[in-house]
Amino acid sequence: MGLATWWIRPQSLSCSTASPTTTVITLPAAAALSSVTPRQIQIEESEPAPEPGEARFYAFDQGVAACSLPNLPLDGYYVGVPTGQYDGSAPCGSYVDIDGPLGSVRALVVDRCPGCGPDQYDLSRPAFEVVAEATDGVVPIRISQVRDPAPAPELFYRVQPSSSPSWIGILFSGTGNPIRQVALRPASGGDYRPLRRGNDNYWNLSGLGPGPFTAEVIDIYGHAAFVPGVTLEPGQVRRTGIHLYEIPADPPVTPPWPAAPVVVTTVVTAPDACEP
């Protein structure tokens, strides 16, 4: 009886358990959000190479400046170009960059230099004193045309004082670039009629009537602006709030590529069979 009791008494079980298993899974990185927005692609053209020239300075006088640009400060950076380059006022209101012995300056074309030979330029004294010493008199320079100077200036116009319903002369400036064409049409409708450019930088035509008009202004690079409400107010300078071109904004910053997420899974296996 005692031997039977000892044989069937409860006994402790011996169980072995496997070590936990850890699995690391790296998921594919999520696609980065696109920072590209649809926009027109601008084709960049190379800037004109600087050309050698010669500069001197003169006493700028707005009253006799060939381009007829109004309200120019006497201490501005201006340049008068030789007659051949003036070409009937073609470069008036545009800008050039000038490099000289002492430095560089951006100057507005406002005048013609009748006494200048090819590649010779008259600078206003403030402009000359940026690139050279006034005592130098005449200095070698390098000069280049500026395309789309920044910031884009505001377009303005002035109707010539002698204008009337039978004949109009109108000056446009604040274009930044040389003007290729100006045309007017009556605000009531009809076709645009191109005007003729004069040596004084006024565009003129006969027989347009009393107005008001809508003006189309086109520069040599093909930028175009339309100016409504042009009226016969001789001698008045009218600002338009319009820019002939726009300076492209800086491209957006690309966001950083997101890091790949990591999933950590720990698996605990079931215990092995127990043995007494």
Short mmCIF file of C-alpha atoms in Angstrom, two decimals, residues 52-154:
data_model
loop_
_atom_site.label_atom_id
_atom_site.label_comp_id
_atom_site.label_asym_id
_atom_site.label_seq_id
_atom_site.Cartn_x
_atom_site.Cartn_y
_atom_site.Cartn_z
CA PRO A 52 35.36 97.22 -74.65
CA GLY A 53 34.82 100.95 -74.76
CA GLU A 54 35.90 104.31 -73.45
CA ALA A 55 34.12 106.62 -71.03
CA ARG A 56 34.26 110.23 -69.97
CA PHE A 57 31.84 112.29 -67.87
CA TYR A 58 29.65 115.29 -68.58
CA ALA A 59 27.27 117.58 -66.72
CA PHE A 60 23.91 115.90 -67.07
CA ASP A 61 21.02 118.28 -67.86
CA GLN A 62 17.56 116.76 -68.05
CA GLY A 63 16.28 119.65 -70.12
CA VAL A 64 18.49 118.76 -73.08
CA ALA A 65 18.82 114.97 -72.70
CA ALA A 66 17.83 113.41 -76.03
CA CYS A 67 15.57 110.67 -74.57
CA SER A 68 13.16 113.22 -73.04
CA LEU A 69 12.68 111.07 -69.91
CA PRO A 70 10.89 113.15 -67.25
CA ASN A 71 11.67 113.68 -63.56
CA LEU A 72 15.21 112.27 -63.52
CA PRO A 73 17.21 113.10 -60.35
CA LEU A 74 20.36 115.08 -61.13
CA ASP A 75 22.52 112.69 -59.09
CA GLY A 76 21.45 109.54 -60.96
CA TYR A 77 23.61 107.05 -62.86
CA TYR A 78 23.11 107.89 -66.55
CA VAL A 79 24.82 107.25 -69.85
CA GLY A 80 24.77 108.90 -73.26
CA VAL A 81 25.51 106.55 -76.16
CA PRO A 82 27.18 107.36 -79.49
CA THR A 83 24.95 108.48 -82.36
CA GLY A 84 25.18 105.19 -84.25
CA GLN A 85 24.06 103.23 -81.20
CA TYR A 86 21.36 105.78 -80.36
CA ASP A 87 19.62 104.73 -83.59
CA GLY A 88 16.71 107.16 -83.44
CA SER A 89 16.22 106.76 -79.63
CA ALA A 90 16.06 102.92 -79.76
CA PRO A 91 17.95 102.26 -76.46
CA CYS A 92 16.29 105.02 -74.42
CA GLY A 93 15.09 103.83 -71.01
CA SER A 94 17.18 100.65 -71.03
CA TYR A 95 20.14 99.82 -68.78
CA VAL A 96 23.79 98.96 -69.27
CA ASP A 97 26.40 97.58 -66.87
CA ILE A 98 29.73 99.39 -66.99
CA ASP A 99 32.98 98.04 -65.52
CA GLY A 100 35.85 100.48 -65.01
CA PRO A 101 39.21 100.69 -63.25
CA LEU A 102 37.66 101.28 -59.80
CA GLY A 103 34.34 99.45 -59.92
CA SER A 104 31.08 98.75 -61.71
CA VAL A 105 27.84 100.69 -62.14
CA ARG A 106 24.45 100.10 -63.74
CA ALA A 107 23.41 103.17 -65.72
CA LEU A 108 20.19 104.24 -67.44
CA VAL A 109 20.41 105.23 -71.12
CA VAL A 110 19.03 108.78 -71.24
CA ASP A 111 21.00 110.65 -73.86
CA ARG A 112 22.89 110.71 -77.13
CA CYS A 113 26.54 111.76 -77.33
CA PRO A 114 27.00 113.57 -80.67
CA GLY A 115 30.75 113.99 -80.11
CA CYS A 116 31.39 110.35 -79.24
CA GLY A 117 32.88 107.93 -81.70
CA PRO A 118 31.95 104.24 -81.82
CA ASP A 119 32.38 102.60 -78.39
CA GLN A 120 32.72 105.96 -76.63
CA TYR A 121 30.25 106.90 -73.89
CA ASP A 122 29.31 109.92 -71.82
CA LEU A 123 28.57 109.13 -68.16
CA SER A 124 26.91 111.39 -65.65
CA ARG A 125 29.49 112.44 -63.10
CA PRO A 126 28.05 110.28 -60.26
CA ALA A 127 28.24 107.22 -62.54
CA PHE A 128 31.77 108.02 -63.69
CA GLU A 129 33.03 108.43 -60.14
CA VAL A 130 31.93 104.86 -59.35
CA VAL A 131 34.09 103.37 -62.10
CA ALA A 132 37.05 105.80 -62.09
CA GLU A 133 38.59 108.90 -60.56
CA ALA A 134 37.16 112.14 -61.92
CA THR A 135 40.72 113.37 -62.48
CA ASP A 136 41.30 110.52 -64.94
CA GLY A 137 39.11 112.25 -67.50
CA VAL A 138 38.85 109.37 -69.96
CA VAL A 139 39.10 105.69 -68.96
CA PRO A 140 38.78 102.28 -70.60
CA ILE A 141 35.60 100.40 -69.71
CA ARG A 142 33.68 97.25 -70.54
CA ILE A 143 29.96 97.71 -71.20
CA SER A 144 27.06 95.27 -71.66
CA GLN A 145 23.31 95.53 -72.23
CA VAL A 146 21.15 94.43 -69.27
CA ARG A 147 18.15 92.23 -70.03
CA ASP A 148 15.16 92.32 -67.65
CA PRO A 149 16.84 94.36 -64.90
CA ALA A 150 15.56 93.58 -61.41
CA PRO A 151 13.40 94.71 -59.81
CA ALA A 152 11.08 95.17 -62.80
CA PRO A 153 10.33 98.91 -63.07
CA GLU A 154 6.84 100.36 -63.31
#
